[in-house]
mmCIF file of C-alpha atoms in Angstrom:
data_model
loop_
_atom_site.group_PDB
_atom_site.id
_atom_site.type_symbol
_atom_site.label_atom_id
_atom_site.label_comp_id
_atom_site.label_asym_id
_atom_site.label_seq_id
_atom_site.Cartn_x
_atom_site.Cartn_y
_atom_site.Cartn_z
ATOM 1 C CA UNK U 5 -18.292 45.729 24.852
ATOM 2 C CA UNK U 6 -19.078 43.324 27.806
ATOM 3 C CA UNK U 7 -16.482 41.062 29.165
ATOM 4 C CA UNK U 8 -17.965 38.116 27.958
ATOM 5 C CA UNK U 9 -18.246 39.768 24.843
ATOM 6 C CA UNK U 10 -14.486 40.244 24.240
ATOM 7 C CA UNK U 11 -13.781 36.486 25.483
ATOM 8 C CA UNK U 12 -15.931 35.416 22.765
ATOM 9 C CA UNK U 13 -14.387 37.325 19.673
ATOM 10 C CA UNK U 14 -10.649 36.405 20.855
ATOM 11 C CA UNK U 15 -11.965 32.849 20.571
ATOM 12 C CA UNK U 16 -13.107 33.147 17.612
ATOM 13 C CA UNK U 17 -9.633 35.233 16.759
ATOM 14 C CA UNK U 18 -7.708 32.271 17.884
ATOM 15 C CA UNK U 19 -9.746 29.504 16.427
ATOM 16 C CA UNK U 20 -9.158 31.356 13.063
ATOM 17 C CA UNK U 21 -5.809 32.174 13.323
ATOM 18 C CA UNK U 22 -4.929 28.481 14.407
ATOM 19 C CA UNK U 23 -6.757 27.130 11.316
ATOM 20 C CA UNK U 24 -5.072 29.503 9.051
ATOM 21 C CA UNK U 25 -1.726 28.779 10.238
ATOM 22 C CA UNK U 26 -2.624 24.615 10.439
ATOM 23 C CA UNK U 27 -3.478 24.797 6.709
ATOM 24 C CA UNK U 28 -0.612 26.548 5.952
ATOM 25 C CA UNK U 29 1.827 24.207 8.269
ATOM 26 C CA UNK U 30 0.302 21.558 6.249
ATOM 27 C CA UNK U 31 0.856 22.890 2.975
ATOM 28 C CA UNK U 32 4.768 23.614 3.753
ATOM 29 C CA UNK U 33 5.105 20.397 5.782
ATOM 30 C CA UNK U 34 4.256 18.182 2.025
ATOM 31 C CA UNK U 35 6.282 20.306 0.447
ATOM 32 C CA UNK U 36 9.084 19.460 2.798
ATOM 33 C CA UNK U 37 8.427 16.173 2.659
ATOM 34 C CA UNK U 38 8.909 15.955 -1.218
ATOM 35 C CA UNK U 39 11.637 18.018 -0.905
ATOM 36 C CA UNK U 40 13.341 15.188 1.223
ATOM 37 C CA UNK U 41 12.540 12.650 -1.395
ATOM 38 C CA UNK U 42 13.981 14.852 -4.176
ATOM 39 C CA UNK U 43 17.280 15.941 -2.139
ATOM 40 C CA UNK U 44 18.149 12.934 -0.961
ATOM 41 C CA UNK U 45 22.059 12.651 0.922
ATOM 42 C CA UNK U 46 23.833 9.254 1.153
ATOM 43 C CA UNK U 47 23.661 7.661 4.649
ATOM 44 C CA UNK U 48 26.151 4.626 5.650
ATOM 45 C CA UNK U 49 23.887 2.143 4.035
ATOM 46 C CA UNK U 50 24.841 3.658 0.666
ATOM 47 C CA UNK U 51 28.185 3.844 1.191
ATOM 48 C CA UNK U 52 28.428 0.447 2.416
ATOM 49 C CA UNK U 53 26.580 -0.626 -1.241
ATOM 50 C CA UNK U 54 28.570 1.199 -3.069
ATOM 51 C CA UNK U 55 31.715 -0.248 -1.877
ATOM 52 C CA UNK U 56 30.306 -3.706 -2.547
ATOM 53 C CA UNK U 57 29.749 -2.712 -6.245
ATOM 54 C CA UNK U 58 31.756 -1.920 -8.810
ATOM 55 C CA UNK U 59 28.571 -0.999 -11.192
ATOM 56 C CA UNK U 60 27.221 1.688 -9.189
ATOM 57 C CA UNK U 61 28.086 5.472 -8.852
ATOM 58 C CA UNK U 62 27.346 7.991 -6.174
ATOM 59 C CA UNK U 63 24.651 9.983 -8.656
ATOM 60 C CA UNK U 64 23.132 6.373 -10.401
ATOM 61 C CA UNK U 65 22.701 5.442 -6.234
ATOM 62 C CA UNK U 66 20.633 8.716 -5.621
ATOM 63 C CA UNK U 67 18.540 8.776 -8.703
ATOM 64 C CA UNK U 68 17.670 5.409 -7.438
ATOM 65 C CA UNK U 69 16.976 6.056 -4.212
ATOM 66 C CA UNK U 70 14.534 9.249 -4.847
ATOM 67 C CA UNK U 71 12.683 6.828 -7.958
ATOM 68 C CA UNK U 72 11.889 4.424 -5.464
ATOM 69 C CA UNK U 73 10.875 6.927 -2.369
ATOM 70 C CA UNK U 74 8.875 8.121 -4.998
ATOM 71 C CA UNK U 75 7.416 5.242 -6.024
ATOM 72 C CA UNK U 76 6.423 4.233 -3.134
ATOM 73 C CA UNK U 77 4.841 7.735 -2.072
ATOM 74 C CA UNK U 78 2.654 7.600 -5.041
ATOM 75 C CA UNK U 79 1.439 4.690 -4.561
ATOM 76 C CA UNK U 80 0.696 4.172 -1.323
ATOM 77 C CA UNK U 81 -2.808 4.030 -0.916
ATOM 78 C CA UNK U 82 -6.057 4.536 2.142
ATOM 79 C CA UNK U 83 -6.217 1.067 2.175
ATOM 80 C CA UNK U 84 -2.516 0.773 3.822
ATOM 81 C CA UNK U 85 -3.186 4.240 5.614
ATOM 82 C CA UNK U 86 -6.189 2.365 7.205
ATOM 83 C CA UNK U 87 -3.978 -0.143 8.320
ATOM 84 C CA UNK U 88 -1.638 1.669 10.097
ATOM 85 C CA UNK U 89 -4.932 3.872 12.028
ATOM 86 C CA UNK U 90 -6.864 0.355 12.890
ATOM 87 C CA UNK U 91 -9.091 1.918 10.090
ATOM 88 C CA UNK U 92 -11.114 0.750 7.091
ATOM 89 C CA UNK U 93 -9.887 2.877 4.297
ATOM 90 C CA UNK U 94 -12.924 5.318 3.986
ATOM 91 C CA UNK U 95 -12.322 5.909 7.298
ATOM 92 C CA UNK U 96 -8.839 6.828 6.863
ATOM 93 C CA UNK U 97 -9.758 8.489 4.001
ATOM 94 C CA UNK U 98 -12.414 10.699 5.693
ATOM 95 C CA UNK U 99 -9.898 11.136 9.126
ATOM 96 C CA UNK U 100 -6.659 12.696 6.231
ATOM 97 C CA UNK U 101 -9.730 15.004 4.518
ATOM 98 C CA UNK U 102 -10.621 16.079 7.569
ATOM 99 C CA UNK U 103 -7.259 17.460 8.459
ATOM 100 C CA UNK U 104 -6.247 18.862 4.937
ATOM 101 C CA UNK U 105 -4.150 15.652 3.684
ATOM 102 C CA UNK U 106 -5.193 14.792 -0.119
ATOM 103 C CA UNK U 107 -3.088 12.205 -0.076
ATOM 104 C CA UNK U 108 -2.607 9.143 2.426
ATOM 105 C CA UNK U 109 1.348 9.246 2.351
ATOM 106 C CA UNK U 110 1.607 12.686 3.955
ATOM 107 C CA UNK U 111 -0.998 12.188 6.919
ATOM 108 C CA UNK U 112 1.009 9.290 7.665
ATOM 109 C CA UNK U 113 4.280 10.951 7.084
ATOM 110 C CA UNK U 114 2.993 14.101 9.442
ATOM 111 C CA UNK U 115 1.358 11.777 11.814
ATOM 112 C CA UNK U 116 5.019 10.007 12.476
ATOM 113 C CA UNK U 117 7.550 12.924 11.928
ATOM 114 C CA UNK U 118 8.904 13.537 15.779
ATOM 115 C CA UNK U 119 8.900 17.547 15.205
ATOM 116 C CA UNK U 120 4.911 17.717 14.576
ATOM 117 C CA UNK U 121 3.822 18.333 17.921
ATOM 118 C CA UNK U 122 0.149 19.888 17.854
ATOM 119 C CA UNK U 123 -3.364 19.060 19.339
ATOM 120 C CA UNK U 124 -4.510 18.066 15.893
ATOM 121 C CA UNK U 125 -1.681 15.344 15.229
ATOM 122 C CA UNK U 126 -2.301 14.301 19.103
ATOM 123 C CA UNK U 127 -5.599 13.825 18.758
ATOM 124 C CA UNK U 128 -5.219 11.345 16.175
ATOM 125 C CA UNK U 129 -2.439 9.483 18.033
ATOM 126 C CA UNK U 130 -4.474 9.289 20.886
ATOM 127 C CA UNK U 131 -7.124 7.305 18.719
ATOM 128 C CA UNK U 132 -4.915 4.981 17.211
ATOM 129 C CA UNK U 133 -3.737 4.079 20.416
ATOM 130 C CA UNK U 134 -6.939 3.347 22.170
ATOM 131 C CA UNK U 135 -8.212 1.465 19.111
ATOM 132 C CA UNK U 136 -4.875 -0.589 19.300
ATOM 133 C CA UNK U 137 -5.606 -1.134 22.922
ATOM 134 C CA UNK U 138 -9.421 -2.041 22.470
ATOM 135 C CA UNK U 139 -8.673 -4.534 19.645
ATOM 136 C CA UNK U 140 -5.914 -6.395 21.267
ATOM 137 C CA UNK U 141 -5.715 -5.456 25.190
ATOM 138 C CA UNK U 142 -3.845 -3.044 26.939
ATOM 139 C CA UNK U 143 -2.281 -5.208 28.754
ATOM 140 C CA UNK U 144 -0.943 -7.153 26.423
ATOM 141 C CA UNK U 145 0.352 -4.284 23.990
ATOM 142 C CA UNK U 146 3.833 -3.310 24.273
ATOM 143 C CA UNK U 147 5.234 -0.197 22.575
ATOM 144 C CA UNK U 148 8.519 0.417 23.007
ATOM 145 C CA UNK U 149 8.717 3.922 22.781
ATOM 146 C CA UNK U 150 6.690 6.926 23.558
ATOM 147 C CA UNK U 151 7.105 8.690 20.157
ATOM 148 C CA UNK U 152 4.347 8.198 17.539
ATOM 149 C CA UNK U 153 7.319 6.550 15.538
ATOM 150 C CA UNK U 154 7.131 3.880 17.916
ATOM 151 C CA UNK U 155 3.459 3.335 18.342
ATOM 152 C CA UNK U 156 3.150 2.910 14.598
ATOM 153 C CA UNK U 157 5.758 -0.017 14.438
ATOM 154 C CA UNK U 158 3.413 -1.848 17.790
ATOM 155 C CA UNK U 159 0.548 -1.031 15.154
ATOM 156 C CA UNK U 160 2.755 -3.078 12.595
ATOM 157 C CA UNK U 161 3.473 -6.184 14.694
ATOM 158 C CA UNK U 162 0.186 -6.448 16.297
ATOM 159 C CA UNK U 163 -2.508 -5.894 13.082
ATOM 160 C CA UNK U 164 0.362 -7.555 10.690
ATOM 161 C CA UNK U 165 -1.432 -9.811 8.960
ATOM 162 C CA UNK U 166 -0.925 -11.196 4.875
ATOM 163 C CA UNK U 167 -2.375 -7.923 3.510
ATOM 164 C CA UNK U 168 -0.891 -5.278 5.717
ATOM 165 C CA UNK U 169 0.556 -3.598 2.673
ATOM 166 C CA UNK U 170 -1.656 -2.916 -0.397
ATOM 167 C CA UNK U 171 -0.705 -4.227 -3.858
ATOM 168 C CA UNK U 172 -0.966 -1.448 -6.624
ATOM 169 C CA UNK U 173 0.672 -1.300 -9.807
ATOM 170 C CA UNK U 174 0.604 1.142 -12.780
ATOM 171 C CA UNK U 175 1.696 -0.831 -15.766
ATOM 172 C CA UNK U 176 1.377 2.233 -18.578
ATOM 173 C CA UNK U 177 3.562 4.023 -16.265
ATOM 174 C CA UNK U 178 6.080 1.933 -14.755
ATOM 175 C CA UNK U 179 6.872 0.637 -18.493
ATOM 176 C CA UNK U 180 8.775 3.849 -18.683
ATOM 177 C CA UNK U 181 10.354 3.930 -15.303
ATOM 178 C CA UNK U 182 13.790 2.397 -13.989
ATOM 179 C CA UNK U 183 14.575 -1.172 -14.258
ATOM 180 C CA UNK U 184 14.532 -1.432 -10.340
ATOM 181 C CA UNK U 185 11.312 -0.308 -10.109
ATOM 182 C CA UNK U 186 9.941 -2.265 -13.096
ATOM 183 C CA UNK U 187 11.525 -5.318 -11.302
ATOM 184 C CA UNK U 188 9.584 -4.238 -7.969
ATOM 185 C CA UNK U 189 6.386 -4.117 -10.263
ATOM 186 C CA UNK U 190 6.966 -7.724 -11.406
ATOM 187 C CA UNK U 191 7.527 -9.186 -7.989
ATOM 188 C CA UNK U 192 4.265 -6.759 -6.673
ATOM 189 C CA UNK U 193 1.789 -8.304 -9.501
ATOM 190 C CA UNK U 194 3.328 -11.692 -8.235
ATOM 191 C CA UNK U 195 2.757 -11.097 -4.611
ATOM 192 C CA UNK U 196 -0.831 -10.081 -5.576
ATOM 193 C CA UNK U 197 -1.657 -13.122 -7.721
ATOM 194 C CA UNK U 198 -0.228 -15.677 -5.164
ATOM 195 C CA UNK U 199 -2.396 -13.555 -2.494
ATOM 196 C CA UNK U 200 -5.559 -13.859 -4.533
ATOM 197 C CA UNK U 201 -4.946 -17.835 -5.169
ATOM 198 C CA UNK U 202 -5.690 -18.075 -2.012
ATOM 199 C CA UNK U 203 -9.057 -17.191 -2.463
ATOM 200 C CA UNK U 204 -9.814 -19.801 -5.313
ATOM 201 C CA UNK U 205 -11.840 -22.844 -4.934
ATOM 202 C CA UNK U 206 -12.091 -26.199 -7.211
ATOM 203 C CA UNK U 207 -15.571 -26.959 -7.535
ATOM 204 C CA UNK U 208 -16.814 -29.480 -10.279
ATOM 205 C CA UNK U 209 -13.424 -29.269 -12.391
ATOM 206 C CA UNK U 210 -13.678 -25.811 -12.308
ATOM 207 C CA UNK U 211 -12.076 -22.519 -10.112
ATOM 208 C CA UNK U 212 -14.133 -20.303 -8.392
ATOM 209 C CA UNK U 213 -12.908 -16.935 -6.778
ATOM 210 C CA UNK U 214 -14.348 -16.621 -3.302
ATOM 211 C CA UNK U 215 -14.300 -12.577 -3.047
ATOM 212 C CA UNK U 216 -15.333 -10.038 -5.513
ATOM 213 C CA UNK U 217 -12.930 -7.124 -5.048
ATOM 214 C CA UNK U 218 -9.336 -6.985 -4.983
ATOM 215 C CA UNK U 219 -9.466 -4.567 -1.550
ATOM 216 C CA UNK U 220 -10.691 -7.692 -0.017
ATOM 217 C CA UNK U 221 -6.798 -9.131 0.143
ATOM 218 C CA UNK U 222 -5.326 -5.630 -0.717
ATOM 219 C CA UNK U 223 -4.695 -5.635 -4.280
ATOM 220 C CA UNK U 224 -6.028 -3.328 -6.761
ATOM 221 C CA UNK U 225 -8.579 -4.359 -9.214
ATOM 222 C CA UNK U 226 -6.804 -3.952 -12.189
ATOM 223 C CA UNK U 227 -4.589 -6.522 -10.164
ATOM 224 C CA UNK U 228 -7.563 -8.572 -9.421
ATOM 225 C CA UNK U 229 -8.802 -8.342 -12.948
ATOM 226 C CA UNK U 230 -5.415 -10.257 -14.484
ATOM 227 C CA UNK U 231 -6.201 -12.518 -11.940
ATOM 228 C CA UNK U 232 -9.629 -13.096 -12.472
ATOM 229 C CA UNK U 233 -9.037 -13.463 -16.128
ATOM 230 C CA UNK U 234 -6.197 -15.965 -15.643
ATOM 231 C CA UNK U 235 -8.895 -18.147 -13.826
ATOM 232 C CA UNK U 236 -11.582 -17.644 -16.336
ATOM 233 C CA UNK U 237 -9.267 -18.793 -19.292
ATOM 234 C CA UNK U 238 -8.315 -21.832 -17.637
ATOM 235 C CA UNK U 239 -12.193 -22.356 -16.852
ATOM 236 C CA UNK U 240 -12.596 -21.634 -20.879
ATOM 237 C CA UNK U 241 -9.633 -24.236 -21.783
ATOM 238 C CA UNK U 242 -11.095 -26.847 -19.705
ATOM 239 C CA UNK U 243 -14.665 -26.227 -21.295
ATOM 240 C CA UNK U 244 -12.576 -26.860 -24.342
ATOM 241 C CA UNK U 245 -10.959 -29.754 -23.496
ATOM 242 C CA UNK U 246 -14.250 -31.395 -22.220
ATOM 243 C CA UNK U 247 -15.388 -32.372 -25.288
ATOM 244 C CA UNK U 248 -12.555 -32.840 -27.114
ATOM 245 C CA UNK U 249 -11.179 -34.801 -24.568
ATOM 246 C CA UNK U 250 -13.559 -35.825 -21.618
ATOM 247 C CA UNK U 251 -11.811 -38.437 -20.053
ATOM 248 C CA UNK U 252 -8.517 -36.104 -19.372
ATOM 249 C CA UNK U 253 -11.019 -33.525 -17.771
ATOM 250 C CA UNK U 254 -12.568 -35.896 -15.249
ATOM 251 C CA UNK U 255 -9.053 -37.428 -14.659
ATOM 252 C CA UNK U 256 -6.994 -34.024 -14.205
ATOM 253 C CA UNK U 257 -6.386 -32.848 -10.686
ATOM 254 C CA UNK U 258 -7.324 -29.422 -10.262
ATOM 255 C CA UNK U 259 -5.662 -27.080 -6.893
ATOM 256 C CA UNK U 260 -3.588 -24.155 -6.040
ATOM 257 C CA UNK U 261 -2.435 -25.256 -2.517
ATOM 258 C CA UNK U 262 1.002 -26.263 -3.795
ATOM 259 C CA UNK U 263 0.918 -24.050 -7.354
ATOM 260 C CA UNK U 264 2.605 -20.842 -6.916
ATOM 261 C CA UNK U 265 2.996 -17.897 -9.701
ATOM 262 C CA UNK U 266 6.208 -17.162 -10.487
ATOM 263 C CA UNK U 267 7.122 -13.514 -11.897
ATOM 264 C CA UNK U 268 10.311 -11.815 -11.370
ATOM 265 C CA UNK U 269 10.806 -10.541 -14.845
ATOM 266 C CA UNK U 270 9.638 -7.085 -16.101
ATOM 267 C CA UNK U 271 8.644 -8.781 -19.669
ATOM 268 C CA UNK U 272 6.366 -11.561 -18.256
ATOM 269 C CA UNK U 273 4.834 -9.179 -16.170
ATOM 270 C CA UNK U 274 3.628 -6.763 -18.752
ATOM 271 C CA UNK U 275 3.079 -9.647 -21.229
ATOM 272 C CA UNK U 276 0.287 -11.207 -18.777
ATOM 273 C CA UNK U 277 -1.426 -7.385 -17.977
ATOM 274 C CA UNK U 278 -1.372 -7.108 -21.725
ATOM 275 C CA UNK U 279 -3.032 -10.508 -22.270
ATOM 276 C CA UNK U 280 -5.470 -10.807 -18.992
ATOM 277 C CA UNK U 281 -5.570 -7.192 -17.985
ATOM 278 C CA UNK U 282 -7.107 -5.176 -20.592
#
C-alpha cells in the first residue's frame, strides 16, 4: 500500500475513533450531569439557611434543592439556549443536534463546564464569541475571564434584555410537584402575563395584541393562550356592556401602562389556566 494510501485510512481511523469516543463522552457527560442534580451536597449557602430556620431539615433542604435543579433543567428551552449563543432558537436547536445534545440544558451545561476541553466545544465558543463581538464591538466587550464560564456571563450582560429567559410552565404537572416550585410557577405565569401586556393596544374601546406568538416575548403559547383569552373576555364583557350600558363603555378608560397582574398564589394560578387556558 502506497504512502499516501496509509495516510488516508489512519485518517479515516482517527476521524472514526474520535466520533465514537465524542458520542460516547457525550452520553456519560449528561449522565453526569443528572447525576449532580440528583446527589446534590450542602454548600455554605445551605448551611447558612438552615441556621436561619427553624422549619427546615438537612434532607427537606436537599429534596428541595434537586426539585428545583430539576425543574429548571426540564424546562429550559432553545429559545433561552439561543440566547446565550447570539442564536435564534432553530439555530440553537440545529447547532445542539449537530453535536449529539437532545436537549438544550446539556449543550449549555457541556459548553460551560471548565473540564470539557475539545475542538468540538471550542469551536462553538469561538462562534459565540465573534458573534458577541460583531453585534456589539470588540472593543467595547469586556469579559472578565478567559473560561467559557466567563464569556457566557459577558453574553448575559450585553444581550440582557426583558426576555432573556423564556417563560414555560407545565400546569398538569407542576399541580403535583412541591409547593416551592408551584409557587415559582405562579410568579412565572405572572412574569409572562405582565410581559405580554406589554404588547396590548386600546383601539376603539377595545385591546388588541400586537404579536401572534408567545416566542415573540419568550413565553410559551399555552402561556400566551391564558393571555390571549384574558383579553378576549374582557373584549366579550365590554361587547356586553355596550348595549346594556353604552354610555359607561364610551366613558370607561381603557390601558395597561399602570395595570399590573398580580399572581403569587399556586390556587389563582391554576384557577386562571383552568378558566382561560384550556
Amino acid at each position: 500500500m502506497k504512502s499516501s494510501q496509509l495516510i488516508i485510512v489512519a485518517l479515516m481511523l482517527m476521524t472514526a475513533c474520535n466520533s465514537y469516543n465524542h458520542e460516547a463522552y457525550i452520553s456519560q457527560f449528561k449522565d453526569n450531569v443528572d447525576a449532580e442534580i440528583s446527589n446534590y451536597t450542602f454548600g455554605e449557602n445551605d448551611s447558612l439557611r438552615l441556621a436561619n430556620s427553624k422549619k427546615v431539615n438537612l434532607e427537606s433542604l436537599r429534596m428541595e434543592k434537586i426539585a428545583n435543579d430539576r425543574f429548571y433543567a426540564d424546562n429550559y428551552s432553545w429559545y433561552q439556549l439561543g440566547k446565550n449563543l447570539v442564536l435564534s432558537p432553530d439555530e440553537a436547536k440545529l447547532e445542539a443536534n449537530k453535536y449529539g445534545f437532545e436537549r438544550p440544558y446539556y449543550f449549555l451545561e457541556y459548553l460551560k463546564c471548565d473540564s470539557v476541553q475539545n475542538p468540538v466545544k471550542n469551536k462553538v465558543v469561538k462562534a459565540v464569541k465573534k458573534r458577541l463581538y460583531a453585534k456589539h464591538s470588540e472593543d467595547s466587550v469586556m469579559i472578565s475571564g478567559s473560561s467559557a464560564k466567563h464569556l457566557f456571563a459577558a453574553v448575559h450582560k450585553y444581550e440582557r434584555s426583558k426576555y432573556f429567559f423564556f417563560i414555560n410552565v407545565d400546569f398538569e404537572k407542576v399541580k403535583s410537584s412541591t409547593d416551592r416550585q408551584k409557587k415559582t410557577a405562579a410568579q412565572m405565569m405572572n412574569t409572562a402575563l405582565n410581559r405580554l401586556k406589554e404588547k396590548v393596544e386600546v383601539k376603539d374601546k377595545r385591546y388588541y395584541l400586537t404579536i401572534s406568538r408567545g416566542e415573540e416575548i419568550g413565553i410559551s403559547e399555552s402561556l400566551f393562550l391564558v393571555g390571549k383569552n384574558i383579553y378576549l373576555k374582557m373584549n366579550e364583557d365590554l361587547n356586553k356592556l355596550e348595549k346594556t350600558d353604552p354610555e359607561f363603555v364610551e366613558n370607561v378608560q381603557l390601558g395597561t401602562k399602570n395595570a399590573r397582574f398580580e399572581i403569587h398564589s399556586w390556587e389563582n394560578a391554576w384557577k386562571m389556566y383552568e378558566f382561560y387556558g384550556k
